[in-house]
Backbone as JSON, one array per atom type, in Angstrom:
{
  "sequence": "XXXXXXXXXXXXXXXXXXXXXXXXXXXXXXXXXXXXXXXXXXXXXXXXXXXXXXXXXXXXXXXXXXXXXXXXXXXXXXXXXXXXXXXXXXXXXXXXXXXXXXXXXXXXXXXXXXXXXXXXXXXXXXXXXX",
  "N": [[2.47, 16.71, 2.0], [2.85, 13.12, 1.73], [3.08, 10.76, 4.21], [4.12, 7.49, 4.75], [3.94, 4.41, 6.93], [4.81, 1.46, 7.2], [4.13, -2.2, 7.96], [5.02, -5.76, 8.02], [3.04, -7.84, 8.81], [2.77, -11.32, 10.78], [0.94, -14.27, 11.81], [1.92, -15.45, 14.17], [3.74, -12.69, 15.04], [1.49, -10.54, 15.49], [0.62, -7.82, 16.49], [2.69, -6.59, 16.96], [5.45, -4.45, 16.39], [7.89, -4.43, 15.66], [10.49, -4.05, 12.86], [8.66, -2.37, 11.37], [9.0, 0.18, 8.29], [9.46, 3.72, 7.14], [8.07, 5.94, 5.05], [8.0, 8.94, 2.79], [6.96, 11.68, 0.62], [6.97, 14.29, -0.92], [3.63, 16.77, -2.03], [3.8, 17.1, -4.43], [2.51, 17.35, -8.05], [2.7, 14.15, -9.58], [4.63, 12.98, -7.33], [5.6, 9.65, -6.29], [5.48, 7.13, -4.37], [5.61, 3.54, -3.64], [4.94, -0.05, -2.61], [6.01, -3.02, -2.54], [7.46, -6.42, -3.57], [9.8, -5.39, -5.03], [13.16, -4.21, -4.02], [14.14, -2.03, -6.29], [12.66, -0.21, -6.91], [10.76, 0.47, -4.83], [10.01, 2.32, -2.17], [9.4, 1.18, 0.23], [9.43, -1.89, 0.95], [8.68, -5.52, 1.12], [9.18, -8.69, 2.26], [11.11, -10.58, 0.4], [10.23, -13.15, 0.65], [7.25, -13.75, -0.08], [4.94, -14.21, -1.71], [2.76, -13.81, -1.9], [2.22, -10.66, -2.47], [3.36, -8.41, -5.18], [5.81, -7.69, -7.01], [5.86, -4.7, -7.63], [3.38, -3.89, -5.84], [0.96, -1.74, -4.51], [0.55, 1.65, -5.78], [1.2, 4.65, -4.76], [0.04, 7.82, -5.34], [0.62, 11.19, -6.18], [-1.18, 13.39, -7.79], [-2.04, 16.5, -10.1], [-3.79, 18.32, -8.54], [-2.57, 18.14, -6.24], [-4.0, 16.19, -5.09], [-3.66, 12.74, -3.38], [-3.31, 9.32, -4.79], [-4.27, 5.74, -4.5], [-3.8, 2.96, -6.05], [-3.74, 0.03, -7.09], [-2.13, -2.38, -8.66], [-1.66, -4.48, -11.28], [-0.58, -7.62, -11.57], [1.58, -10.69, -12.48], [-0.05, -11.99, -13.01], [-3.6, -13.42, -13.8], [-5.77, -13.32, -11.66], [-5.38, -12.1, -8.19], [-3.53, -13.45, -5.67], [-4.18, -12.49, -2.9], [-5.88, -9.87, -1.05], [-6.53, -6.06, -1.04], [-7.18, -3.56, 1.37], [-9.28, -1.1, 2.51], [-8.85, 1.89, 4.85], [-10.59, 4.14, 5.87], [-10.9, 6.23, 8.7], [-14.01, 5.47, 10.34], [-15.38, 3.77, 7.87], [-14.63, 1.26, 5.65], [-13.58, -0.3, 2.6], [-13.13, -2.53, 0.21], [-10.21, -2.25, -2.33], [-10.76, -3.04, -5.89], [-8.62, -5.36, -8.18], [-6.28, -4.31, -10.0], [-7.48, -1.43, -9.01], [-8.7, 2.57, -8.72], [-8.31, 4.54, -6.1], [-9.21, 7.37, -4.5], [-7.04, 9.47, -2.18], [-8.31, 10.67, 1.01], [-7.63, 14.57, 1.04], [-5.39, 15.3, 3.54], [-6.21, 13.54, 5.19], [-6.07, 10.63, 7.11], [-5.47, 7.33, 7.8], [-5.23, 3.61, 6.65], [-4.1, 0.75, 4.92], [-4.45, -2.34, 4.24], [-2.62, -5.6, 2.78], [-3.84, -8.18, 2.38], [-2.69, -11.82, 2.53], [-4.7, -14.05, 1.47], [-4.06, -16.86, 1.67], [-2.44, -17.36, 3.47], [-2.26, -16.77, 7.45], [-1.6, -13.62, 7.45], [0.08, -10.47, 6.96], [0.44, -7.18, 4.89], [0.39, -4.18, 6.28], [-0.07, -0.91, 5.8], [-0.2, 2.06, 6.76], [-1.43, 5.49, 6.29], [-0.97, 9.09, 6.35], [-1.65, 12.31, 5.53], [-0.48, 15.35, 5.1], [-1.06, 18.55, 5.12]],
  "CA": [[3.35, 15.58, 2.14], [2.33, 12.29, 2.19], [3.85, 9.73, 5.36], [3.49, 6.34, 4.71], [4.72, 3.55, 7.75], [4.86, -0.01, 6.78], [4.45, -3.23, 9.29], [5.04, -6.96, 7.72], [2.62, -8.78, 9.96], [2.52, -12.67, 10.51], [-0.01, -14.47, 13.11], [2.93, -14.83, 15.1], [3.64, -11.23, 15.42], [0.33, -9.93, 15.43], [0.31, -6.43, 17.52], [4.22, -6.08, 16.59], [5.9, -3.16, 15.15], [9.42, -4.68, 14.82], [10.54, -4.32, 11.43], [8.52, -0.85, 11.02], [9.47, 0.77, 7.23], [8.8, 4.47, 7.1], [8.85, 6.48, 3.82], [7.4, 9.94, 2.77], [7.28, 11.97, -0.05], [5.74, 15.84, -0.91], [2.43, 16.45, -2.41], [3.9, 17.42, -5.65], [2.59, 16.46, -9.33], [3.32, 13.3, -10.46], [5.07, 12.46, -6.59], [5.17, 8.62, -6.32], [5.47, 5.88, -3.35], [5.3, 2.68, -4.03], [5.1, -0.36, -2.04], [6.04, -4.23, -3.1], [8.93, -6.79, -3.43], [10.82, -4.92, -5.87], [13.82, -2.98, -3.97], [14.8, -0.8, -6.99], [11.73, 0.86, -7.32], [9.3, 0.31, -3.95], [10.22, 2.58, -1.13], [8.84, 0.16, 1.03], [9.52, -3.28, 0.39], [8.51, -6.57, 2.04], [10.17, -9.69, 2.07], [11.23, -11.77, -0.91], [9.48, -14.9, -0.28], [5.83, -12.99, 0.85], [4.54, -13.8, -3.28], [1.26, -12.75, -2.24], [2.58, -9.21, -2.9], [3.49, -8.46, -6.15], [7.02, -7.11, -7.25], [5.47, -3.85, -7.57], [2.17, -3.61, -5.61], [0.68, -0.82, -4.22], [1.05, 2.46, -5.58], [0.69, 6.15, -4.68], [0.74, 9.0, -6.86], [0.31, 12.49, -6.78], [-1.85, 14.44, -9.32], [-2.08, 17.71, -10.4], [-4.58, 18.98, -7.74], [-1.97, 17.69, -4.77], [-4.57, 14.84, -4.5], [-2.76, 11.15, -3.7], [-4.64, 8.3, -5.74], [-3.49, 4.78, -4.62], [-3.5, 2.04, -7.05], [-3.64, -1.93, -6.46], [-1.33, -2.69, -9.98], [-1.95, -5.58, -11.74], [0.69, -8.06, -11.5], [2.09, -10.8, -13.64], [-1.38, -12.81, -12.44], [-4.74, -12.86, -13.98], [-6.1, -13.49, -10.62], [-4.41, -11.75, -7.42], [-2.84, -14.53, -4.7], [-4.13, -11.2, -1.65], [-6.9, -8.69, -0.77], [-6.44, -4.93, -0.39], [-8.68, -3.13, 1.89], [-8.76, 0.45, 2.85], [-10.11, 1.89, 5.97], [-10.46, 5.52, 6.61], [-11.85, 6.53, 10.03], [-15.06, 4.68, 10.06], [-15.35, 3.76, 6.38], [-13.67, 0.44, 5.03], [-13.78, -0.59, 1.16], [-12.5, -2.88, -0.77], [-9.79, -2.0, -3.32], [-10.65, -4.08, -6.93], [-7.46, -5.59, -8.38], [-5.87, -2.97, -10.8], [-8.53, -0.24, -9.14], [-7.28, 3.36, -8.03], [-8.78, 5.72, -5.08], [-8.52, 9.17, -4.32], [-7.45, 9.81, -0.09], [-9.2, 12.47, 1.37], [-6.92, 15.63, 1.63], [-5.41, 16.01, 5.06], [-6.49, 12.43, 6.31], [-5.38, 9.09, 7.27], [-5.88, 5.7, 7.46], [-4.75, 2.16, 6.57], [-4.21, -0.41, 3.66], [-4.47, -3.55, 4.38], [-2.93, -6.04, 2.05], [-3.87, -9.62, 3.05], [-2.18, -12.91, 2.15], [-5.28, -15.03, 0.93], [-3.59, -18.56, 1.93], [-1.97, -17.55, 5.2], [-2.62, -15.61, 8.48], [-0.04, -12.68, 7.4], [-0.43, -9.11, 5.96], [1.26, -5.74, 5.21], [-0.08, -3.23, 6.88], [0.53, 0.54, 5.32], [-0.95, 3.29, 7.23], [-0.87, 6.94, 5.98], [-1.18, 10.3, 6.51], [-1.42, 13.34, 4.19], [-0.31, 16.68, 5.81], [-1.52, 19.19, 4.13]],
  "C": [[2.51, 14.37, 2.52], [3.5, 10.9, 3.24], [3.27, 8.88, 5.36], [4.24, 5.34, 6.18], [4.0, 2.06, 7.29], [4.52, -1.17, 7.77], [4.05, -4.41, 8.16], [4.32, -7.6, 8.99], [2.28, -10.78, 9.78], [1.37, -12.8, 12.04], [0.86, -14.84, 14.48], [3.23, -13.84, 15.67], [2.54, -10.3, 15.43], [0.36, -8.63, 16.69], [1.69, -5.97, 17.33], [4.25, -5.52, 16.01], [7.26, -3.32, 15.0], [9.23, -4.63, 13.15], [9.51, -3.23, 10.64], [9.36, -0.64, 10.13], [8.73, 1.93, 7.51], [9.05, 5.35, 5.63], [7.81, 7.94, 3.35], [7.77, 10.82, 1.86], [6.27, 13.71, -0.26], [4.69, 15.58, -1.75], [2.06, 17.29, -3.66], [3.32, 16.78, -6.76], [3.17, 15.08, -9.64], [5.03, 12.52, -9.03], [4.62, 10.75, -6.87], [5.88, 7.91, -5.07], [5.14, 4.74, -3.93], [5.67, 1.28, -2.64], [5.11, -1.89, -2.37], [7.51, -4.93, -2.66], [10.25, -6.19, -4.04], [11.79, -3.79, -5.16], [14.3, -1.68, -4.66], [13.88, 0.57, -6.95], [10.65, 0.99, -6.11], [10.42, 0.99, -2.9], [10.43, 2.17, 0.35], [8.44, -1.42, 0.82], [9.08, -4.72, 1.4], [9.4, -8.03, 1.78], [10.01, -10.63, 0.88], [10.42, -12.77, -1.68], [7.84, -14.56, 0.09], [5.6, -13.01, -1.11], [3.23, -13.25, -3.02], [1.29, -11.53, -2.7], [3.35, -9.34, -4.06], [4.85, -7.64, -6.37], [7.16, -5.09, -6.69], [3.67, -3.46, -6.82], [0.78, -2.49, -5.34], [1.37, 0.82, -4.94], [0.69, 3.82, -5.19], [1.1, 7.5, -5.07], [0.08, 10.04, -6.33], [-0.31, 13.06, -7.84], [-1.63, 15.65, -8.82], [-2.56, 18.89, -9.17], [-3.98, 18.7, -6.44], [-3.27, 16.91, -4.22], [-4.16, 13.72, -4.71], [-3.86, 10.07, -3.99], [-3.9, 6.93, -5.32], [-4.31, 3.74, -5.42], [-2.86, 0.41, -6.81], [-3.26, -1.95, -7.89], [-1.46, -4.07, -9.73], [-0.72, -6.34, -12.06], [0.51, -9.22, -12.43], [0.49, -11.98, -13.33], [-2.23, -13.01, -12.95], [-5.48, -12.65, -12.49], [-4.93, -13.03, -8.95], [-4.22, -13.0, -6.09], [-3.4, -13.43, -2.54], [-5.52, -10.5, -2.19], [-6.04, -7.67, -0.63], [-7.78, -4.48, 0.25], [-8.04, -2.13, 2.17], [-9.66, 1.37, 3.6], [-9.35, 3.43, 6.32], [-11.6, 5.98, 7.52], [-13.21, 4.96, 9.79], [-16.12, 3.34, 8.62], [-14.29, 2.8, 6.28], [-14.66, -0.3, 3.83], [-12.9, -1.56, 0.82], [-11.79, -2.74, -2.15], [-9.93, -3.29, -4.55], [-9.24, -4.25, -7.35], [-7.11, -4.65, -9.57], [-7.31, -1.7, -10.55], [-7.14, 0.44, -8.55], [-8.79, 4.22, -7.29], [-8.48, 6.47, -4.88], [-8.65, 8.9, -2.42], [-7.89, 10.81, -0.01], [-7.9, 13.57, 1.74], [-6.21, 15.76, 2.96], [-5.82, 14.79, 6.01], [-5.52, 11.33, 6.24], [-6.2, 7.76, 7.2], [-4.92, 4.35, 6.71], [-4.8, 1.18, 5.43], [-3.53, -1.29, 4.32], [-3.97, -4.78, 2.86], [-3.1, -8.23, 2.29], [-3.77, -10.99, 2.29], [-3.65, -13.84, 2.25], [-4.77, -17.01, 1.05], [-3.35, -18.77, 3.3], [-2.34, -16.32, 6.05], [-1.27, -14.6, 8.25], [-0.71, -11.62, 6.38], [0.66, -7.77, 5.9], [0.35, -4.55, 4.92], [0.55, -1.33, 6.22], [-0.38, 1.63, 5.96], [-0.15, 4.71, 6.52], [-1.69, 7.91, 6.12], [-0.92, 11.58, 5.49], [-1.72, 14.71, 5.16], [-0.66, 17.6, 4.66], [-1.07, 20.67, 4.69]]
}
């Protein structure tokens, strides 16, 4: 199973966990999470007027081998308006814009996706029980 928790952060609320999203899915084939503005389809949604994030932004998938791959999707942009970053334990990378990563089995850690204009970000930490 993978447990994702959400936090919309501004420089205002910086250390706040009001407004915590939590969402979690098994570590079946072809499982998916997703995380953006789009309510129909993002588990975990952020607010409306936050365009740095993309309708559909973030996603996380399941393969075959019950390994989750997340995915910075390319939005209607050539150029993305945000950073992702992705920090497990000791270890932080930069996700490229339409790249995808494999999580390690059984670990955790954090995506970062950061508003490029303003002090504000959404924060996704997760965990993969195994």
């Amino acid at each position: 199973m993978l447990e994702l928790t959400m936090a919309a952060v501004t420089a205002a609320d910086a250390g706040a966990t009001a407004g915590m999203q939590m969402a979690d899915a098994p570590s079946e084939p072809d499982s998916v999470l997703r995380v953006g503005r789009d309510r129909s389809v993002c588990r975990l949604a952020t607010p409306d007027d936050w365009l740095f994030v993309s309708r559909v932004h973030l996603e996380f998938r399941c393969g075959d081998d019950g390994t989750w791959r997340l995915s910075w999707l390319r939005g209607s942009q050539p150029d993305p308006s945000s950073e992702v970053r992705l920090t497990i334990g000791e270890h932080l990378q930069s996700l490229p814009y339409g790249g995808t990563v494999p999580l390690p089995r059984g670990g955790s850690g954090e995506v970062v996706v950061q508003d490029r204009a303003e002090p504000r970000s959404v924060n996704v930490g997760f965990y993969h029980e195994v």
